């Protein structure tokens, strides 16, 4: 708790912080049964659902308000059959069916026929591990997935050094839109085509979106229906395993978006009103509905809901060898108001009655289970509220996340380029915004994720260059708007990456300035895939500046491998538009001026050091003008400033250029 309470502003809330941590500890003890491990309790996926055993098949479902239930499918001609009636276990809310081995086969389709007082409906089993959609009816059904030979893992996970010094470089990706063709791409295509590209680009972690099954493709995977089923539109479960396995072979960690913040409203193929009630998995009434997302809100206080969600965490780690999770919608989970229309302006807002204490406890328990199952697994919280303790260790009374997403950074960059003229940009504000985080936390910094380019938005590069990119991206072609866009795209990314507090994220394709926006096939666009794909040919064409942007991103990530430690601000010159700082053995100097180049710009640096040019954004290989001589050494000179003798390095700083130097030597 000491690290968290280094923030003196938390002193009035010390008892509240301790109370939350104690509540989580007590809940873990009660669930685990005294001295047991919580992860040993989180095995609902091994009990519920359809399982093949040595002596037959067993199916179980939790449905408290059901009055009768049948399994119907290919194996009984889709008719209610006494042999496949699921019976309530006496004295419980659990239903069970056992049938001989020969009655059910791999590949067969099925669903539940369920009845309750004054109602009946078809349902997809809550723990179904594979769910497929019938192309003729568009209806979903569960599918038996028990191949003769289970997948054999070939490669070990990469070593994940939790708390290590090397920044984690995360490549956010969507399987379906990862190809260039106008269609849904597959797990295998991603493994064959994208993983080598990601590795070569210098990233060390792949973050996969939309893995959990979701009925509507355009939801980007955030309206989940079947929490234990990988999306079948991309391929089979074994093909997803092959993808993860091959990533590990390349030394890449793989994390996935875990959507436990809400669930799709769909009733036939989701969890909503599963047993006829609106309160089985979710809160009843208006509290159980998300007003902005048109979805259902879990009741995190229920033991069976905790069993479902905590087991889900364990399942993806063990069954598919994922290396961690990005938890979606943490802000929405933590507050009864879901963060909607709320500006978090005071600490009291983190400790008042608006906080959902049950959700806080669930998130702490989830991190506990994850670390028990896979020590060193990475968890990232999508939280914009700034709640203290989100990315603090459980032992310090925090929630246990490794990172918090710095969601304010992309908002800042897009607001800057859309609302202010270049000459109005404040160097001090840029530095402040990129370093604004809680002292005890690690964060994930990024210029843009998928969020910024959804319909109604634009990629950062398109925001900068707009329609001029259609006619001005050829190498050697002069176009002032494109030159500005190319320069600022590189500078924004370098500034964000070099000032990150633990990790950096990029959405696939945006490293090379992918144009336009993201729009999934829908009735409003004629079911077009033109904006739900990635145009890799742009990045591979040496005659286009897109390739230069991708090359800059790769050089930035591969040459700057060990950024860690404190940042020392050297100057934030508002009149010259120059920002400079030191981190580790690197010095970063940015000239954001749109008009002025400086032939001999002096920057005061720490004593007894000289600096070697590492790379700069103006190099011709990055579609620059090549105005800085490469690999030169900059020695310090003595000068007087504020009555003191200091050391200064003098640099040639072309306009809209960023320069990276590495310390050459230190005198002892």
mmCIF file with all atom_site columns, N, CA and C in Angstrom, residues 482-539:
data_model
loop_
_atom_site.group_PDB
_atom_site.id
_atom_site.type_symbol
_atom_site.label_atom_id
_atom_site.label_alt_id
_atom_site.label_comp_id
_atom_site.label_asym_id
_atom_site.label_entity_id
_atom_site.label_seq_id
_atom_site.pdbx_PDB_ins_code
_atom_site.Cartn_x
_atom_site.Cartn_y
_atom_site.Cartn_z
_atom_site.occupancy
_atom_site.B_iso_or_equiv
_atom_site.pdbx_formal_charge
_atom_site.auth_seq_id
_atom_site.auth_comp_id
_atom_site.auth_asym_id
_atom_site.auth_atom_id
_atom_site.pdbx_PDB_model_num
ATOM 1   N N  . UNK A 1 482 ? 0.879   17.177 -47.820 1.00 0.00 ? 482 UNK A N  1
ATOM 2   C CA . UNK A 1 482 ? 1.380   15.829 -47.566 1.00 0.00 ? 482 UNK A CA 1
ATOM 3   C C  . UNK A 1 482 ? 2.699   15.888 -46.807 1.00 0.00 ? 482 UNK A C  1
ATOM 4   N N  . UNK A 1 483 ? 3.571   16.823 -47.160 1.00 0.00 ? 483 UNK A N  1
ATOM 5   C CA . UNK A 1 483 ? 4.837   16.957 -46.445 1.00 0.00 ? 483 UNK A CA 1
ATOM 6   C C  . UNK A 1 483 ? 4.598   17.246 -44.969 1.00 0.00 ? 483 UNK A C  1
ATOM 7   N N  . UNK A 1 484 ? 3.630   18.100 -44.688 1.00 0.00 ? 484 UNK A N  1
ATOM 8   C CA . UNK A 1 484 ? 3.280   18.385 -43.294 1.00 0.00 ? 484 UNK A CA 1
ATOM 9   C C  . UNK A 1 484 ? 2.768   17.125 -42.611 1.00 0.00 ? 484 UNK A C  1
ATOM 10  N N  . UNK A 1 485 ? 1.867   16.407 -43.282 1.00 0.00 ? 485 UNK A N  1
ATOM 11  C CA . UNK A 1 485 ? 1.285   15.207 -42.693 1.00 0.00 ? 485 UNK A CA 1
ATOM 12  C C  . UNK A 1 485 ? 2.348   14.153 -42.419 1.00 0.00 ? 485 UNK A C  1
ATOM 13  N N  . UNK A 1 486 ? 3.258   13.941 -43.358 1.00 0.00 ? 486 UNK A N  1
ATOM 14  C CA . UNK A 1 486 ? 4.319   12.952 -43.193 1.00 0.00 ? 486 UNK A CA 1
ATOM 15  C C  . UNK A 1 486 ? 5.218   13.329 -42.019 1.00 0.00 ? 486 UNK A C  1
ATOM 16  N N  . UNK A 1 487 ? 5.581   14.599 -41.932 1.00 0.00 ? 487 UNK A N  1
ATOM 17  C CA . UNK A 1 487 ? 6.485   15.053 -40.872 1.00 0.00 ? 487 UNK A CA 1
ATOM 18  C C  . UNK A 1 487 ? 5.846   14.911 -39.494 1.00 0.00 ? 487 UNK A C  1
ATOM 19  N N  . UNK A 1 488 ? 4.603   15.386 -39.352 1.00 0.00 ? 488 UNK A N  1
ATOM 20  C CA . UNK A 1 488 ? 3.962   15.373 -38.037 1.00 0.00 ? 488 UNK A CA 1
ATOM 21  C C  . UNK A 1 488 ? 3.549   13.961 -37.614 1.00 0.00 ? 488 UNK A C  1
ATOM 22  N N  . UNK A 1 489 ? 3.232   13.110 -38.564 1.00 0.00 ? 489 UNK A N  1
ATOM 23  C CA . UNK A 1 489 ? 2.918   11.715 -38.252 1.00 0.00 ? 489 UNK A CA 1
ATOM 24  C C  . UNK A 1 489 ? 4.111   11.056 -37.570 1.00 0.00 ? 489 UNK A C  1
ATOM 25  N N  . UNK A 1 490 ? 5.307   11.269 -38.106 1.00 0.00 ? 490 UNK A N  1
ATOM 26  C CA . UNK A 1 490 ? 6.517   10.696 -37.520 1.00 0.00 ? 490 UNK A CA 1
ATOM 27  C C  . UNK A 1 490 ? 6.826   11.323 -36.170 1.00 0.00 ? 490 UNK A C  1
ATOM 28  N N  . UNK A 1 491 ? 6.706   12.627 -36.069 1.00 0.00 ? 491 UNK A N  1
ATOM 29  C CA . UNK A 1 491 ? 7.071   13.322 -34.837 1.00 0.00 ? 491 UNK A CA 1
ATOM 30  C C  . UNK A 1 491 ? 6.137   12.970 -33.690 1.00 0.00 ? 491 UNK A C  1
ATOM 31  N N  . UNK A 1 492 ? 4.842   12.880 -33.966 1.00 0.00 ? 492 UNK A N  1
ATOM 32  C CA . UNK A 1 492 ? 3.884   12.538 -32.917 1.00 0.00 ? 492 UNK A CA 1
ATOM 33  C C  . UNK A 1 492 ? 4.150   11.140 -32.375 1.00 0.00 ? 492 UNK A C  1
ATOM 34  N N  . UNK A 1 493 ? 4.455   10.212 -33.273 1.00 0.00 ? 493 UNK A N  1
ATOM 35  C CA . UNK A 1 493 ? 4.726   8.847  -32.828 1.00 0.00 ? 493 UNK A CA 1
ATOM 36  C C  . UNK A 1 493 ? 6.023   8.750  -32.035 1.00 0.00 ? 493 UNK A C  1
ATOM 37  N N  . UNK A 1 494 ? 7.049   9.431  -32.489 1.00 0.00 ? 494 UNK A N  1
ATOM 38  C CA . UNK A 1 494 ? 8.317   9.388  -31.763 1.00 0.00 ? 494 UNK A CA 1
ATOM 39  C C  . UNK A 1 494 ? 8.176   10.016 -30.384 1.00 0.00 ? 494 UNK A C  1
ATOM 40  N N  . UNK A 1 495 ? 7.491   11.148 -30.291 1.00 0.00 ? 495 UNK A N  1
ATOM 41  C CA . UNK A 1 495 ? 7.303   11.795 -28.992 1.00 0.00 ? 495 UNK A CA 1
ATOM 42  C C  . UNK A 1 495 ? 6.513   10.888 -28.047 1.00 0.00 ? 495 UNK A C  1
ATOM 43  N N  . UNK A 1 496 ? 5.462   10.266 -28.557 1.00 0.00 ? 496 UNK A N  1
ATOM 44  C CA . UNK A 1 496 ? 4.622   9.400  -27.726 1.00 0.00 ? 496 UNK A CA 1
ATOM 45  C C  . UNK A 1 496 ? 5.385   8.158  -27.292 1.00 0.00 ? 496 UNK A C  1
ATOM 46  N N  . UNK A 1 497 ? 6.110   7.553  -28.213 1.00 0.00 ? 497 UNK A N  1
ATOM 47  C CA . UNK A 1 497 ? 6.857   6.342  -27.881 1.00 0.00 ? 497 UNK A CA 1
ATOM 48  C C  . UNK A 1 497 ? 7.980   6.640  -26.885 1.00 0.00 ? 497 UNK A C  1
ATOM 49  N N  . UNK A 1 498 ? 8.718   7.707  -27.115 1.00 0.00 ? 498 UNK A N  1
ATOM 50  C CA . UNK A 1 498 ? 9.882   7.994  -26.277 1.00 0.00 ? 498 UNK A CA 1
ATOM 51  C C  . UNK A 1 498 ? 9.504   8.420  -24.867 1.00 0.00 ? 498 UNK A C  1
ATOM 52  N N  . UNK A 1 499 ? 8.270   8.872  -24.672 1.00 0.00 ? 499 UNK A N  1
ATOM 53  C CA . UNK A 1 499 ? 7.828   9.307  -23.352 1.00 0.00 ? 499 UNK A CA 1
ATOM 54  C C  . UNK A 1 499 ? 6.873   8.305  -22.699 1.00 0.00 ? 499 UNK A C  1
ATOM 55  N N  . UNK A 1 500 ? 6.766   7.097  -23.273 1.00 0.00 ? 500 UNK A N  1
ATOM 56  C CA . UNK A 1 500 ? 5.826   6.133  -22.706 1.00 0.00 ? 500 UNK A CA 1
ATOM 57  C C  . UNK A 1 500 ? 6.282   5.695  -21.316 1.00 0.00 ? 500 UNK A C  1
ATOM 58  N N  . UNK A 1 501 ? 5.298   5.273  -20.520 1.00 0.00 ? 501 UNK A N  1
ATOM 59  C CA . UNK A 1 501 ? 5.585   4.849  -19.142 1.00 0.00 ? 501 UNK A CA 1
ATOM 60  C C  . UNK A 1 501 ? 5.415   3.345  -19.010 1.00 0.00 ? 501 UNK A C  1
ATOM 61  N N  . UNK A 1 502 ? 6.040   2.604  -19.931 1.00 0.00 ? 502 UNK A N  1
ATOM 62  C CA . UNK A 1 502 ? 6.000   1.159  -19.834 1.00 0.00 ? 502 UNK A CA 1
ATOM 63  C C  . UNK A 1 502 ? 5.665   0.455  -21.121 1.00 0.00 ? 502 UNK A C  1
ATOM 64  N N  . UNK A 1 503 ? 4.763   1.010  -21.929 1.00 0.00 ? 503 UNK A N  1
ATOM 65  C CA . UNK A 1 503 ? 4.369   0.325  -23.159 1.00 0.00 ? 503 UNK A CA 1
ATOM 66  C C  . UNK A 1 503 ? 3.839   1.329  -24.174 1.00 0.00 ? 503 UNK A C  1
ATOM 67  N N  . UNK A 1 504 ? 3.861   0.893  -25.427 1.00 0.00 ? 504 UNK A N  1
ATOM 68  C CA . UNK A 1 504 ? 3.424   1.710  -26.563 1.00 0.00 ? 504 UNK A CA 1
ATOM 69  C C  . UNK A 1 504 ? 2.537   0.849  -27.440 1.00 0.00 ? 504 UNK A C  1
ATOM 70  N N  . UNK A 1 505 ? 1.485   1.431  -28.001 1.00 0.00 ? 505 UNK A N  1
ATOM 71  C CA . UNK A 1 505 ? 0.529   0.679  -28.804 1.00 0.00 ? 505 UNK A CA 1
ATOM 72  C C  . UNK A 1 505 ? 0.296   1.341  -30.149 1.00 0.00 ? 505 UNK A C  1
ATOM 73  N N  . UNK A 1 506 ? 0.076   0.491  -31.162 1.00 0.00 ? 506 UNK A N  1
ATOM 74  C CA . UNK A 1 506 ? -0.270  0.950  -32.500 1.00 0.00 ? 506 UNK A CA 1
ATOM 75  C C  . UNK A 1 506 ? -1.319  0.016  -33.076 1.00 0.00 ? 506 UNK A C  1
ATOM 76  N N  . UNK A 1 507 ? -2.308  0.576  -33.770 1.00 0.00 ? 507 UNK A N  1
ATOM 77  C CA . UNK A 1 507 ? -3.285  -0.260 -34.455 1.00 0.00 ? 507 UNK A CA 1
ATOM 78  C C  . UNK A 1 507 ? -2.788  -0.596 -35.848 1.00 0.00 ? 507 UNK A C  1
ATOM 79  N N  . UNK A 1 508 ? -3.016  -1.824 -36.269 1.00 0.00 ? 508 UNK A N  1
ATOM 80  C CA . UNK A 1 508 ? -2.410  -2.343 -37.490 1.00 0.00 ? 508 UNK A CA 1
ATOM 81  C C  . UNK A 1 508 ? -2.671  -1.438 -38.694 1.00 0.00 ? 508 UNK A C  1
ATOM 82  N N  . UNK A 1 509 ? -1.578  -1.155 -39.387 1.00 0.00 ? 509 UNK A N  1
ATOM 83  C CA . UNK A 1 509 ? -1.631  -0.324 -40.573 1.00 0.00 ? 509 UNK A CA 1
ATOM 84  C C  . UNK A 1 509 ? -1.384  1.142  -40.310 1.00 0.00 ? 509 UNK A C  1
ATOM 85  N N  . UNK A 1 510 ? -1.688  1.591  -39.101 1.00 0.00 ? 510 UNK A N  1
ATOM 86  C CA . UNK A 1 510 ? -1.514  3.014  -38.810 1.00 0.00 ? 510 UNK A CA 1
ATOM 87  C C  . UNK A 1 510 ? -0.053  3.410  -38.723 1.00 0.00 ? 510 UNK A C  1
ATOM 88  N N  . UNK A 1 511 ? 0.840   2.423  -38.543 1.00 0.00 ? 511 UNK A N  1
ATOM 89  C CA . UNK A 1 511 ? 2.267   2.745  -38.519 1.00 0.00 ? 511 UNK A CA 1
ATOM 90  C C  . UNK A 1 511 ? 2.729   3.319  -39.851 1.00 0.00 ? 511 UNK A C  1
ATOM 91  N N  . UNK A 1 512 ? 2.073   2.952  -40.948 1.00 0.00 ? 512 UNK A N  1
ATOM 92  C CA . UNK A 1 512 ? 2.471   3.505  -42.247 1.00 0.00 ? 512 UNK A CA 1
ATOM 93  C C  . UNK A 1 512 ? 1.470   4.540  -42.759 1.00 0.00 ? 512 UNK A C  1
ATOM 94  N N  . UNK A 1 513 ? 0.615   5.011  -41.860 1.00 0.00 ? 513 UNK A N  1
ATOM 95  C CA . UNK A 1 513 ? -0.305  6.082  -42.238 1.00 0.00 ? 513 UNK A CA 1
ATOM 96  C C  . UNK A 1 513 ? -1.497  5.593  -43.021 1.00 0.00 ? 513 UNK A C  1
ATOM 97  N N  . UNK A 1 514 ? -2.062  4.460  -42.618 1.00 0.00 ? 514 UNK A N  1
ATOM 98  C CA . UNK A 1 514 ? -3.208  3.912  -43.354 1.00 0.00 ? 514 UNK A CA 1
ATOM 99  C C  . UNK A 1 514 ? -4.281  4.984  -43.514 1.00 0.00 ? 514 UNK A C  1
ATOM 100 N N  . UNK A 1 515 ? -4.781  5.149  -44.714 1.00 0.00 ? 515 UNK A N  1
ATOM 101 C CA . UNK A 1 515 ? -5.705  6.265  -44.973 1.00 0.00 ? 515 UNK A CA 1
ATOM 102 C C  . UNK A 1 515 ? -7.132  5.986  -44.523 1.00 0.00 ? 515 UNK A C  1
ATOM 103 N N  . UNK A 1 516 ? -7.889  7.055  -44.493 1.00 0.00 ? 516 UNK A N  1
ATOM 104 C CA . UNK A 1 516 ? -9.333  7.031  -44.336 1.00 0.00 ? 516 UNK A CA 1
ATOM 105 C C  . UNK A 1 516 ? -9.805  6.583  -42.958 1.00 0.00 ? 516 UNK A C  1
ATOM 106 N N  . UNK A 1 517 ? -10.735 5.641  -42.869 1.00 0.00 ? 517 UNK A N  1
ATOM 107 C CA . UNK A 1 517 ? -11.398 5.295  -41.626 1.00 0.00 ? 517 UNK A CA 1
ATOM 108 C C  . UNK A 1 517 ? -11.741 3.808  -41.656 1.00 0.00 ? 517 UNK A C  1
ATOM 109 N N  . UNK A 1 518 ? -12.368 3.331  -40.582 1.00 0.00 ? 518 UNK A N  1
ATOM 110 C CA . UNK A 1 518 ? -12.783 1.934  -40.493 1.00 0.00 ? 518 UNK A CA 1
ATOM 111 C C  . UNK A 1 518 ? -14.309 1.874  -40.528 1.00 0.00 ? 518 UNK A C  1
ATOM 112 N N  . UNK A 1 519 ? -14.827 1.026  -41.403 1.00 0.00 ? 519 UNK A N  1
ATOM 113 C CA . UNK A 1 519 ? -16.278 0.853  -41.498 1.00 0.00 ? 519 UNK A CA 1
ATOM 114 C C  . UNK A 1 519 ? -16.555 -0.589 -41.918 1.00 0.00 ? 519 UNK A C  1
ATOM 115 N N  . UNK A 1 520 ? -17.232 -1.327 -41.067 1.00 0.00 ? 520 UNK A N  1
ATOM 116 C CA . UNK A 1 520 ? -17.528 -2.720 -41.375 1.00 0.00 ? 520 UNK A CA 1
ATOM 117 C C  . UNK A 1 520 ? -18.729 -2.813 -42.314 1.00 0.00 ? 520 UNK A C  1
ATOM 118 N N  . UNK A 1 521 ? -18.837 -3.933 -43.033 1.00 0.00 ? 521 UNK A N  1
ATOM 119 C CA . UNK A 1 521 ? -19.977 -4.087 -43.936 1.00 0.00 ? 521 UNK A CA 1
ATOM 120 C C  . UNK A 1 521 ? -21.305 -3.952 -43.195 1.00 0.00 ? 521 UNK A C  1
ATOM 121 N N  . UNK A 1 522 ? -22.179 -3.147 -43.746 1.00 0.00 ? 522 UNK A N  1
ATOM 122 C CA . UNK A 1 522 ? -23.497 -2.913 -43.149 1.00 0.00 ? 522 UNK A CA 1
ATOM 123 C C  . UNK A 1 522 ? -24.434 -2.420 -44.241 1.00 0.00 ? 522 UNK A C  1
ATOM 124 N N  . UNK A 1 523 ? -25.700 -2.367 -43.918 1.00 0.00 ? 523 UNK A N  1
ATOM 125 C CA . UNK A 1 523 ? -26.684 -1.940 -44.913 1.00 0.00 ? 523 UNK A CA 1
ATOM 126 C C  . UNK A 1 523 ? -26.403 -0.526 -45.399 1.00 0.00 ? 523 UNK A C  1
ATOM 127 N N  . UNK A 1 524 ? -25.946 0.344  -44.497 1.00 0.00 ? 524 UNK A N  1
ATOM 128 C CA . UNK A 1 524 ? -25.712 1.741  -44.853 1.00 0.00 ? 524 UNK A CA 1
ATOM 129 C C  . UNK A 1 524 ? -24.589 1.964  -45.838 1.00 0.00 ? 524 UNK A C  1
ATOM 130 N N  . UNK A 1 525 ? -23.663 0.992  -45.978 1.00 0.00 ? 525 UNK A N  1
ATOM 131 C CA . UNK A 1 525 ? -22.573 1.164  -46.962 1.00 0.00 ? 525 UNK A CA 1
ATOM 132 C C  . UNK A 1 525 ? -22.627 0.096  -48.052 1.00 0.00 ? 525 UNK A C  1
ATOM 133 N N  . UNK A 1 526 ? -23.825 -0.513 -48.205 1.00 0.00 ? 526 UNK A N  1
ATOM 134 C CA . UNK A 1 526 ? -23.976 -1.517 -49.242 1.00 0.00 ? 526 UNK A CA 1
ATOM 135 C C  . UNK A 1 526 ? -23.229 -2.802 -48.948 1.00 0.00 ? 526 UNK A C  1
ATOM 136 N N  . UNK A 1 527 ? -23.012 -3.087 -47.646 1.00 0.00 ? 527 UNK A N  1
ATOM 137 C CA . UNK A 1 527 ? -22.297 -4.291 -47.210 1.00 0.00 ? 527 UNK A CA 1
ATOM 138 C C  . UNK A 1 527 ? -20.903 -4.360 -47.821 1.00 0.00 ? 527 UNK A C  1
ATOM 139 N N  . UNK A 1 528 ? -20.253 -3.223 -47.832 1.00 0.00 ? 528 UNK A N  1
ATOM 140 C CA . UNK A 1 528 ? -18.922 -3.132 -48.437 1.00 0.00 ? 528 UNK A CA 1
ATOM 141 C C  . UNK A 1 528 ? -17.814 -3.452 -47.434 1.00 0.00 ? 528 UNK A C  1
ATOM 142 N N  . UNK A 1 529 ? -16.764 -4.121 -47.928 1.00 0.00 ? 529 UNK A N  1
ATOM 143 C CA . UNK A 1 529 ? -15.579 -4.418 -47.129 1.00 0.00 ? 529 UNK A CA 1
ATOM 144 C C  . UNK A 1 529 ? -14.439 -3.436 -47.414 1.00 0.00 ? 529 UNK A C  1
ATOM 145 N N  . UNK A 1 530 ? -14.691 -2.418 -48.210 1.00 0.00 ? 530 UNK A N  1
ATOM 146 C CA . UNK A 1 530 ? -13.598 -1.556 -48.667 1.00 0.00 ? 530 UNK A CA 1
ATOM 147 C C  . UNK A 1 530 ? -12.895 -0.837 -47.526 1.00 0.00 ? 530 UNK A C  1
ATOM 148 N N  . UNK A 1 531 ? -13.606 -0.614 -46.413 1.00 0.00 ? 531 UNK A N  1
ATOM 149 C CA . UNK A 1 531 ? -12.990 0.046  -45.265 1.00 0.00 ? 531 UNK A CA 1
ATOM 150 C C  . UNK A 1 531 ? -12.798 -0.905 -44.086 1.00 0.00 ? 531 UNK A C  1
ATOM 151 N N  . UNK A 1 532 ? -12.960 -2.191 -44.336 1.00 0.00 ? 532 UNK A N  1
ATOM 152 C CA . UNK A 1 532 ? -12.739 -3.196 -43.291 1.00 0.00 ? 532 UNK A CA 1
ATOM 153 C C  . UNK A 1 532 ? -11.627 -4.132 -43.746 1.00 0.00 ? 532 UNK A C  1
ATOM 154 N N  . UNK A 1 533 ? -10.528 -3.560 -44.194 1.00 0.00 ? 533 UNK A N  1
ATOM 155 C CA . UNK A 1 533 ? -9.353  -4.299 -44.659 1.00 0.00 ? 533 UNK A CA 1
ATOM 156 C C  . UNK A 1 533 ? -8.136  -3.404 -44.481 1.00 0.00 ? 533 UNK A C  1
ATOM 157 N N  . UNK A 1 534 ? -6.953  -3.910 -44.776 1.00 0.00 ? 534 UNK A N  1
ATOM 158 C CA . UNK A 1 534 ? -5.720  -3.132 -44.660 1.00 0.00 ? 534 UNK A CA 1
ATOM 159 C C  . UNK A 1 534 ? -4.975  -3.175 -45.987 1.00 0.00 ? 534 UNK A C  1
ATOM 160 N N  . UNK A 1 535 ? -4.602  -2.029 -46.486 1.00 0.00 ? 535 UNK A N  1
ATOM 161 C CA . UNK A 1 535 ? -3.969  -1.925 -47.797 1.00 0.00 ? 535 UNK A CA 1
ATOM 162 C C  . UNK A 1 535 ? -2.442  -2.022 -47.659 1.00 0.00 ? 535 UNK A C  1
ATOM 163 N N  . UNK A 1 536 ? -1.968  -3.255 -47.432 1.00 0.00 ? 536 UNK A N  1
ATOM 164 C CA . UNK A 1 536 ? -0.536  -3.480 -47.221 1.00 0.00 ? 536 UNK A CA 1
ATOM 165 C C  . UNK A 1 536 ? 0.292   -3.118 -48.446 1.00 0.00 ? 536 UNK A C  1
ATOM 166 N N  . UNK A 1 537 ? -0.305  -3.150 -49.618 1.00 0.00 ? 537 UNK A N  1
ATOM 167 C CA . UNK A 1 537 ? 0.437   -2.814 -50.835 1.00 0.00 ? 537 UNK A CA 1
ATOM 168 C C  . UNK A 1 537 ? 0.952   -1.382 -50.797 1.00 0.00 ? 537 UNK A C  1
ATOM 169 N N  . UNK A 1 538 ? 0.250   -0.517 -50.078 1.00 0.00 ? 538 UNK A N  1
ATOM 170 C CA . UNK A 1 538 ? 0.733   0.866  -49.941 1.00 0.00 ? 538 UNK A CA 1
ATOM 171 C C  . UNK A 1 538 ? 2.048   0.895  -49.168 1.00 0.00 ? 538 UNK A C  1
ATOM 172 N N  . UNK A 1 539 ? 2.120   0.086  -48.116 1.00 0.00 ? 539 UNK A N  1
ATOM 173 C CA . UNK A 1 539 ? 3.323   0.070  -47.276 1.00 0.00 ? 539 UNK A CA 1
ATOM 174 C C  . UNK A 1 539 ? 4.490   -0.620 -47.957 1.00 0.00 ? 539 UNK A C  1
#
